[in-house]
GROMACS .gro file of C-alpha atoms in nm:
model
  382
    1MET     CA    1   2.242   3.077   3.275
    2LYS     CA    2   2.141   2.758   3.094
    3LYS     CA    3   1.925   2.823   2.792
    4LYS     CA    4   1.592   2.643   2.758
    5ILE     CA    5   1.354   2.533   2.483
    6PHE     CA    6   0.990   2.448   2.551
    7CYS     CA    7   0.836   2.258   2.259
    8ILE     CA    8   0.458   2.259   2.303
    9LEU     CA    9   0.299   1.983   2.096
   10HIS     CA   10  -0.069   2.074   2.123
   11ALA     CA   11  -0.301   1.770   2.120
   12ILE     CA   12  -0.034   1.500   2.103
   13THR     CA   13  -0.207   1.301   2.381
   14ASP     CA   14  -0.547   1.142   2.323
   15ASP     CA   15  -0.787   0.866   2.424
   16ALA     CA   16  -0.732   0.495   2.364
   17LEU     CA   17  -0.931   0.413   2.050
   18GLU     CA   18  -1.096   0.095   1.924
   19ASP     CA   19  -0.989   0.181   1.569
   20LEU     CA   20  -0.627   0.156   1.688
   21GLY     CA   21  -0.675  -0.169   1.878
   22GLY     CA   22  -0.710   0.006   2.212
   23LEU     CA   23  -0.403   0.225   2.160
   24THR     CA   24  -0.377   0.602   2.160
   25PRO     CA   25  -0.246   0.778   1.845
   26LEU     CA   26   0.077   0.847   2.035
   27GLN     CA   27   0.118   0.477   2.119
   28LYS     CA   28   0.041   0.379   1.760
   29ALA     CA   29   0.291   0.620   1.608
   30ASN     CA   30   0.657   0.530   1.568
   31CYS     CA   31   0.840   0.795   1.776
   32PRO     CA   32   1.201   0.686   1.837
   33TYR     CA   33   1.324   1.035   1.929
   34LEU     CA   34   1.045   1.117   2.175
   35ASP     CA   35   1.094   0.774   2.331
   36THR     CA   36   1.468   0.836   2.362
   37LEU     CA   37   1.396   1.159   2.551
   38ALA     CA   38   1.165   0.969   2.787
   39ARG     CA   39   1.434   0.707   2.857
   40GLN     CA   40   1.723   0.952   2.896
   41GLY     CA   41   1.552   1.255   3.051
   42ASP     CA   42   1.296   1.312   3.324
   43PHE     CA   43   0.946   1.192   3.233
   44VAL     CA   44   0.705   1.366   3.471
   45THR     CA   45   0.333   1.419   3.513
   46VAL     CA   46   0.208   1.779   3.513
   47ASN     CA   47  -0.130   1.922   3.607
   48PRO     CA   48  -0.231   2.213   3.379
   49PRO     CA   49  -0.445   2.486   3.539
   50GLN     CA   50  -0.802   2.370   3.592
   51TYR     CA   51  -0.941   2.725   3.594
   52GLY     CA   52  -0.905   2.794   3.223
   53GLY     CA   53  -0.817   2.671   2.877
   54ILE     CA   54  -0.510   2.665   2.655
   55ALA     CA   55  -0.451   3.040   2.687
   56THR     CA   56  -0.447   3.021   3.065
   57ALA     CA   57  -0.214   2.719   3.058
   58ILE     CA   58   0.046   2.879   2.835
   59ALA     CA   59   0.041   3.197   3.045
   60ALA     CA   60   0.109   2.990   3.360
   61LEU     CA   61   0.391   2.804   3.183
   62ILE     CA   62   0.561   3.123   3.065
   63ASP     CA   63   0.534   3.311   3.395
   64GLU     CA   64   0.467   3.143   3.729
   65LYS     CA   65   0.341   3.476   3.869
   66THR     CA   66   0.051   3.494   3.623
   67PRO     CA   67  -0.275   3.566   3.812
   68LYS     CA   68  -0.482   3.249   3.849
   69ILE     CA   69  -0.774   3.359   3.634
   70HIS     CA   70  -0.937   3.235   3.315
   71LEU     CA   71  -0.802   3.440   3.025
   72GLN     CA   72  -1.057   3.470   2.744
   73GLN     CA   73  -0.948   3.437   2.381
   74GLY     CA   74  -1.144   3.734   2.247
   75PRO     CA   75  -0.973   4.012   2.446
   76LEU     CA   76  -0.634   3.840   2.405
   77GLN     CA   77  -0.676   3.845   2.027
   78ALA     CA   78  -0.767   4.212   2.049
   79TYR     CA   79  -0.464   4.289   2.268
   80ALA     CA   80  -0.237   4.110   2.020
   81ARG     CA   81  -0.339   4.379   1.770
   82GLY     CA   82  -0.281   4.661   2.017
   83TYR     CA   83  -0.641   4.711   2.126
   84ARG     CA   84  -0.676   4.776   2.498
   85LEU     CA   85  -1.049   4.757   2.556
   86ALA     CA   86  -1.232   5.047   2.718
   87PRO     CA   87  -1.435   4.959   3.030
   88GLN     CA   88  -1.759   4.936   2.831
   89GLN     CA   89  -1.610   4.723   2.552
   90ARG     CA   90  -1.591   4.346   2.511
   91ALA     CA   91  -1.406   4.133   2.255
   92PHE     CA   92  -1.529   3.797   2.126
   93SER     CA   93  -1.356   3.519   1.939
   94THR     CA   94  -1.567   3.483   1.623
   95ARG     CA   95  -1.617   3.213   1.361
   96PHE     CA   96  -1.808   3.235   1.032
   97VAL     CA   97  -2.029   2.929   0.986
   98ALA     CA   98  -2.311   2.801   0.766
   99THR     CA   99  -2.663   2.737   0.888
  100GLY     CA  100  -2.969   2.581   0.728
  101GLU     CA  101  -3.312   2.652   0.876
  102ASP     CA  102  -3.129   2.808   1.176
  103VAL     CA  103  -2.937   2.484   1.240
  104ILE     CA  104  -2.555   2.489   1.228
  105ILE     CA  105  -2.445   2.270   0.936
  106ASP     CA  106  -2.081   2.363   0.862
  107VAL     CA  107  -1.802   2.482   1.094
  108ASP     CA  108  -1.506   2.357   0.892
  109ASP     CA  109  -1.175   2.546   0.904
  110ASP     CA  110  -1.168   2.539   0.524
  111ILE     CA  111  -1.519   2.676   0.473
  112ILE     CA  112  -1.371   3.006   0.346
  113THR     CA  113  -1.027   3.133   0.245
  114ASN     CA  114  -0.828   3.409   0.412
  115ASP     CA  115  -0.923   3.654   0.137
  116GLU     CA  116  -1.292   3.569   0.179
  117GLY     CA  117  -1.268   3.607   0.557
  118LYS     CA  118  -1.109   3.951   0.518
  119ALA     CA  119  -1.376   4.053   0.268
  120LEU     CA  120  -1.659   3.947   0.501
  121CYS     CA  121  -1.509   4.141   0.794
  122LYS     CA  122  -1.468   4.452   0.579
  123TYR     CA  123  -1.825   4.421   0.452
  124LEU     CA  124  -1.973   4.377   0.801
  125ASN     CA  125  -1.780   4.680   0.929
  126LYS     CA  126  -1.921   4.892   0.647
  127GLU     CA  127  -2.280   4.773   0.676
  128LEU     CA  128  -2.298   4.757   1.057
  129ARG     CA  129  -2.093   5.064   1.147
  130ASP     CA  130  -2.382   5.206   1.354
  131ASP     CA  131  -2.441   4.889   1.555
  132GLY     CA  132  -2.143   4.907   1.790
  133CYS     CA  133  -1.954   4.610   1.643
  134CYS     CA  134  -1.622   4.594   1.462
  135PHE     CA  135  -1.477   4.277   1.305
  136PHE     CA  136  -1.109   4.188   1.253
  137HIS     CA  137  -1.003   3.888   1.047
  138VAL     CA  138  -0.775   3.627   1.208
  139GLU     CA  139  -0.748   3.329   0.970
  140GLY     CA  140  -0.986   3.142   0.742
  141PRO     CA  141  -1.332   3.152   0.904
  142ARG     CA  142  -1.192   3.285   1.233
  143ALA     CA  143  -1.221   3.649   1.330
  144MET     CA  144  -1.241   3.872   1.637
  145MET     CA  145  -1.519   4.117   1.719
  146ILE     CA  146  -1.495   4.421   1.946
  147THR     CA  147  -1.824   4.563   2.063
  148ASP     CA  148  -1.962   4.828   2.296
  149ASN     CA  149  -2.310   4.679   2.266
  150SER     CA  150  -2.395   4.615   2.630
  151GLU     CA  151  -2.657   4.353   2.543
  152LEU     CA  152  -2.390   4.120   2.402
  153ALA     CA  153  -2.232   4.097   2.748
  154THR     CA  154  -2.524   3.868   2.840
  155LEU     CA  155  -2.470   3.634   2.544
  156PRO     CA  156  -2.417   3.267   2.638
  157THR     CA  157  -2.117   3.169   2.428
  158THR     CA  158  -2.062   2.807   2.523
  159LEU     CA  159  -2.201   2.704   2.183
  160GLY     CA  160  -1.911   2.874   2.007
  161GLU     CA  161  -1.628   2.750   2.230
  162ARG     CA  162  -1.624   2.407   2.064
  163PRO     CA  163  -1.740   2.468   1.706
  164ILE     CA  164  -1.726   2.101   1.614
  165THR     CA  165  -1.980   2.018   1.887
  166ALA     CA  166  -2.214   2.291   1.762
  167MET     CA  167  -2.296   2.094   1.448
  168GLY     CA  168  -2.666   2.013   1.425
  169LYS     CA  169  -2.764   2.252   1.704
  170LYS     CA  170  -2.990   2.555   1.683
  171TRP     CA  171  -2.784   2.863   1.607
  172LEU     CA  172  -2.977   3.096   1.841
  173GLY     CA  173  -3.117   2.824   2.063
  174GLU     CA  174  -2.940   2.944   2.379
  175VAL     CA  175  -2.990   3.317   2.324
  176LYS     CA  176  -3.251   3.463   2.559
  177SER     CA  177  -3.223   3.836   2.489
  178GLU     CA  178  -3.446   3.953   2.204
  179ASP     CA  179  -3.212   4.246   2.139
  180VAL     CA  180  -2.917   4.010   2.097
  181LYS     CA  181  -3.119   3.786   1.865
  182LYS     CA  182  -3.210   4.090   1.660
  183LEU     CA  183  -2.844   4.195   1.624
  184LEU     CA  184  -2.722   3.844   1.536
  185LYS     CA  185  -2.998   3.806   1.277
  186LYS     CA  186  -2.893   4.141   1.130
  187ILE     CA  187  -2.537   4.009   1.101
  188SER     CA  188  -2.675   3.697   0.932
  189ASP     CA  189  -2.888   3.895   0.687
  190THR     CA  190  -2.590   4.115   0.602
  191LEU     CA  191  -2.366   3.816   0.534
  192LYS     CA  192  -2.626   3.665   0.301
  193LYS     CA  193  -2.607   3.974   0.079
  194HIS     CA  194  -2.233   3.951   0.017
  195GLU     CA  195  -2.124   3.850  -0.333
  196ILE     CA  196  -1.935   3.553  -0.186
  197ASN     CA  197  -2.270   3.395  -0.113
  198SER     CA  198  -2.398   3.473  -0.462
  199LEU     CA  199  -2.111   3.267  -0.599
  200ARG     CA  200  -2.172   2.991  -0.344
  201GLU     CA  201  -2.536   2.979  -0.452
  202ASP     CA  202  -2.430   2.929  -0.815
  203LEU     CA  203  -2.201   2.646  -0.702
  204GLU     CA  204  -2.475   2.499  -0.480
  205GLU     CA  205  -2.259   2.542  -0.170
  206ASN     CA  206  -2.376   2.635   0.179
  207PHE     CA  207  -2.410   3.007   0.249
  208ILE     CA  208  -2.175   3.168   0.503
  209ASN     CA  209  -2.464   3.320   0.691
  210ALA     CA  210  -2.393   3.322   1.065
  211VAL     CA  211  -2.128   3.375   1.331
  212LEU     CA  212  -2.044   3.183   1.646
  213LEU     CA  213  -1.924   3.408   1.929
  214SER     CA  214  -1.721   3.269   2.219
  215GLN     CA  215  -1.460   3.350   2.483
  216GLY     CA  216  -1.589   3.705   2.517
  217GLY     CA  217  -1.486   3.957   2.780
  218THR     CA  218  -1.209   4.191   2.881
  219LEU     CA  219  -0.872   4.159   3.056
  220PRO     CA  220  -0.743   4.273   3.398
  221TYR     CA  221  -0.465   4.473   3.230
  222GLU     CA  222  -0.355   4.642   3.552
  223GLU     CA  223  -0.266   4.306   3.712
  224PHE     CA  224   0.001   4.250   3.445
  225GLU     CA  225   0.147   4.600   3.408
  226ASN     CA  226   0.432   4.555   3.656
  227ASN     CA  227   0.562   4.244   3.483
  228THR     CA  228   0.923   4.321   3.387
  229ASN     CA  229   1.095   3.984   3.437
  230ASN     CA  230   1.036   3.823   3.098
  231GLU     CA  231   1.256   4.026   2.864
  232ARG     CA  232   1.480   3.731   2.773
  233LYS     CA  233   1.193   3.498   2.679
  234ILE     CA  234   1.039   3.461   2.333
  235LEU     CA  235   0.733   3.280   2.198
  236LEU     CA  236   0.724   3.135   1.845
  237THR     CA  237   0.362   3.091   1.742
  238THR     CA  238   0.094   3.125   1.475
  239SER     CA  239  -0.179   3.193   1.733
  240GLU     CA  240  -0.334   3.538   1.774
  241THR     CA  241  -0.443   3.438   2.124
  242SER     CA  242  -0.089   3.343   2.223
  243LYS     CA  243   0.047   3.666   2.078
  244GLY     CA  244  -0.193   3.849   2.308
  245ILE     CA  245  -0.061   3.650   2.604
  246ALA     CA  246   0.298   3.734   2.508
  247ARG     CA  247   0.218   4.102   2.498
  248LEU     CA  248   0.035   4.081   2.829
  249LEU     CA  249   0.331   3.904   2.993
  250ASN     CA  250   0.587   4.136   2.833
  251ILE     CA  251   0.775   3.871   2.636
  252ASN     CA  252   0.904   3.880   2.282
  253THR     CA  253   0.722   3.707   1.998
  254HIS     CA  254   0.825   3.569   1.662
  255THR     CA  255   0.517   3.526   1.446
  256LEU     CA  256   0.531   3.216   1.228
  257LYS     CA  257   0.392   3.303   0.887
  258LYS     CA  258   0.100   3.151   0.703
  259GLU     CA  259   0.250   2.844   0.537
  260GLN     CA  260   0.263   2.802   0.161
  261LYS     CA  261   0.316   2.433   0.220
  262LYS     CA  262   0.244   2.227   0.530
  263TYR     CA  263   0.538   2.210   0.772
  264ASP     CA  264   0.719   2.510   0.620
  265ASN     CA  265   0.735   2.663   0.968
  266ILE     CA  266   0.925   2.363   1.106
  267ALA     CA  267   1.217   2.435   0.874
  268CYS     CA  268   1.191   2.807   0.954
  269ILE     CA  269   1.217   2.740   1.328
  270MET     CA  270   1.529   2.527   1.298
  271GLN     CA  271   1.699   2.771   1.058
  272LYS     CA  272   1.647   3.068   1.292
  273LEU     CA  273   1.700   2.901   1.630
  274ASP     CA  274   2.065   3.006   1.675
  275THR     CA  275   1.982   3.366   1.585
  276ILE     CA  276   1.683   3.370   1.819
  277PHE     CA  277   1.899   3.252   2.110
  278GLU     CA  278   2.141   3.543   2.061
  279LYS     CA  279   1.891   3.774   2.234
  280ASN     CA  280   1.686   3.524   2.436
  281ASP     CA  281   1.748   3.266   2.707
  282THR     CA  282   1.417   3.078   2.691
  283VAL     CA  283   1.232   2.988   2.372
  284PHE     CA  284   0.871   2.864   2.367
  285ILE     CA  285   0.761   2.695   2.043
  286GLU     CA  286   0.392   2.624   1.980
  287ILE     CA  287   0.309   2.345   1.732
  288PHE     CA  288  -0.058   2.321   1.625
  289TYR     CA  289  -0.053   2.060   1.346
  290LEU     CA  290  -0.183   1.785   1.575
  291TRP     CA  291  -0.472   1.999   1.691
  292ASP     CA  292  -0.574   2.051   1.328
  293SER     CA  293  -0.607   1.676   1.268
  294THR     CA  294  -0.778   1.630   1.606
  295TYR     CA  295  -1.036   1.898   1.528
  296LYS     CA  296  -1.108   1.737   1.191
  297GLY     CA  297  -1.130   1.390   1.346
  298ASN     CA  298  -0.868   1.260   1.102
  299LEU     CA  299  -0.707   0.972   1.292
  300LEU     CA  300  -0.466   0.857   1.020
  301GLU     CA  301  -0.342   1.212   0.967
  302LYS     CA  302  -0.285   1.251   1.340
  303VAL     CA  303  -0.070   0.938   1.366
  304LYS     CA  304   0.134   1.037   1.059
  305THR     CA  305   0.175   1.392   1.193
  306ILE     CA  306   0.311   1.263   1.524
  307GLU     CA  307   0.568   1.059   1.332
  308TYR     CA  308   0.662   1.357   1.113
  309LEU     CA  309   0.710   1.588   1.411
  310ASP     CA  310   0.918   1.327   1.593
  311LYS     CA  311   1.160   1.309   1.301
  312ASN     CA  312   1.160   1.671   1.187
  313ILE     CA  313   1.142   1.877   1.504
  314ILE     CA  314   1.213   1.654   1.806
  315ARG     CA  315   1.525   1.501   1.650
  316PRO     CA  316   1.684   1.835   1.544
  317LEU     CA  317   1.587   2.000   1.874
  318LYS     CA  318   1.755   1.717   2.066
  319GLU     CA  319   2.066   1.752   1.850
  320HIS     CA  320   2.068   2.129   1.907
  321CYS     CA  321   2.046   2.080   2.283
  322ASP     CA  322   2.325   1.821   2.280
  323ASP     CA  323   2.551   2.058   2.085
  324ASN     CA  324   2.472   2.375   2.282
  325ASN     CA  325   2.419   2.263   2.643
  326THR     CA  326   2.053   2.364   2.621
  327GLN     CA  327   1.763   2.208   2.811
  328LEU     CA  328   1.464   2.079   2.613
  329THR     CA  329   1.113   2.036   2.756
  330VAL     CA  330   0.852   1.865   2.537
  331MET     CA  331   0.486   1.866   2.638
  332PRO     CA  332   0.124   1.926   2.546
  333LEU     CA  333  -0.070   2.183   2.749
  334LYS     CA  334  -0.400   1.996   2.769
  335GLN     CA  335  -0.542   1.651   2.721
  336CYS     CA  336  -0.765   1.617   2.416
  337SER     CA  337  -1.012   1.379   2.253
  338ILE     CA  338  -1.021   1.320   1.878
  339THR     CA  339  -1.363   1.154   1.907
  340ALA     CA  340  -1.509   1.468   2.066
  341GLY     CA  341  -1.288   1.712   1.875
  342GLU     CA  342  -1.211   1.910   2.188
  343TRP     CA  343  -0.983   1.964   2.486
  344LYS     CA  344  -1.044   1.797   2.820
  345GLN     CA  345  -0.917   1.811   3.176
  346GLY     CA  346  -0.645   1.584   3.308
  347PRO     CA  347  -0.269   1.553   3.364
  348VAL     CA  348  -0.025   1.560   3.074
  349PRO     CA  349   0.312   1.391   3.014
  350VAL     CA  350   0.621   1.612   3.011
  351VAL     CA  351   0.979   1.514   2.933
  352ILE     CA  352   1.278   1.729   3.033
  353TYR     CA  353   1.613   1.660   2.864
  354PRO     CA  354   1.895   1.637   2.953
  355THR     CA  355   1.858   1.576   3.326
  356LYS     CA  356   1.979   1.315   3.572
  357GLY     CA  357   1.705   1.080   3.453
  358LEU     CA  358   1.549   1.027   3.795
  359HIS     CA  359   1.201   0.966   3.651
  360THR     CA  360   1.250   0.783   3.324
  361ALA     CA  361   0.988   0.597   3.120
  362PRO     CA  362   1.017   0.330   2.849
  363ALA     CA  363   0.843   0.561   2.600
  364PHE     CA  364   0.675   0.900   2.571
  365GLU     CA  365   0.320   0.768   2.615
  366GLU     CA  366   0.012   0.843   2.823
  367GLN     CA  367   0.022   0.503   2.995
  368TYR     CA  368   0.330   0.605   3.193
  369LEU     CA  369   0.166   0.906   3.357
  370HIS     CA  370   0.212   0.900   3.733
  371ASP     CA  371  -0.067   0.921   3.986
  372THR     CA  372  -0.201   1.277   3.987
  373ASN     CA  373  -0.107   1.307   4.355
  374GLU     CA  374   0.256   1.299   4.238
  375ALA     CA  375   0.200   1.550   3.957
  376TYR     CA  376   0.387   1.877   3.928
  377ASP     CA  377   0.223   2.215   3.888
  378ILE     CA  378   0.283   2.364   3.544
  379THR     CA  379   0.442   2.675   3.698
  380SER     CA  380   0.723   2.463   3.845
  381LEU     CA  381   0.863   2.385   3.497
  382GLN     CA  382   1.032   2.726   3.474
   0.00000   0.00000   0.00000
């Protein structure tokens, strides 16, 4: 059986931008190795699932038999930690943010450190232990909340799904239930009392005084329990959501550690690839650096990151495949927009190497996407 590598470059595609002379970041970047793959392999157009987000797309890519349902991040993050929710429970993806006069004013990924995020979760669990909510830290300002508070099931969470678009909006503006407002305000009041905010007050920094809840729900666990065909697949990722998917689909995971220095995980992946293939036939690698620059709206960083990844992961992966008769597939899972700081619907470019080169392109760029009527379904890539 031929071994396969799927390199998922989240957010590599983007809109054409005036600041780049009408080019996309991918067109602006110098990517000789990606372009070589496009010229020598198969460059195809793929339609990601339209019924869900990134989590749903990666599940469909890993296993074509995945039920066609929207998988919410909250319960996936809980499942990654071994929590199978009871029927009355719900899990929410959670983000600590700053508000001023009940308006959201800071949703930055760097608003708090990992240690501060852990401390806030621990403090909330102590102070709110009788309110049916339990918080688990994920990374930085991101956390996960499990609750058996039935009122929270009615919470509209669209505000929290795209934190960057929540800036300047009323924190509780969409909440109709008075009981939910009361609980969220209690969370806010509790956060304000933490010593972290005392220090921030001394430094004249914004208080961490609110949470955004999104992607809440449960999972249809029983629909995945007979899945036994994925034992020789492994996912390399830093994402708690993706780890939940891997567990749900019964595939192995290799958790990439919190980096001491940016791009440390790239070197780690290449060093361990041969060992990983000893027990696996298909390796999925998730790369999130481009999403980080997209979320921040940092255009220059995005272009430079594309160039770095081309040289430091695409080149060595191509060399590995040439030396080991392994097939390489490079792709994003969703279109994205750096101006909006969010994902969007639409087909994505995928290159498969080596193949017979029946569908080549001059370069790995959005402009060579085929008509969507000719697009492949993401499940066909396996």
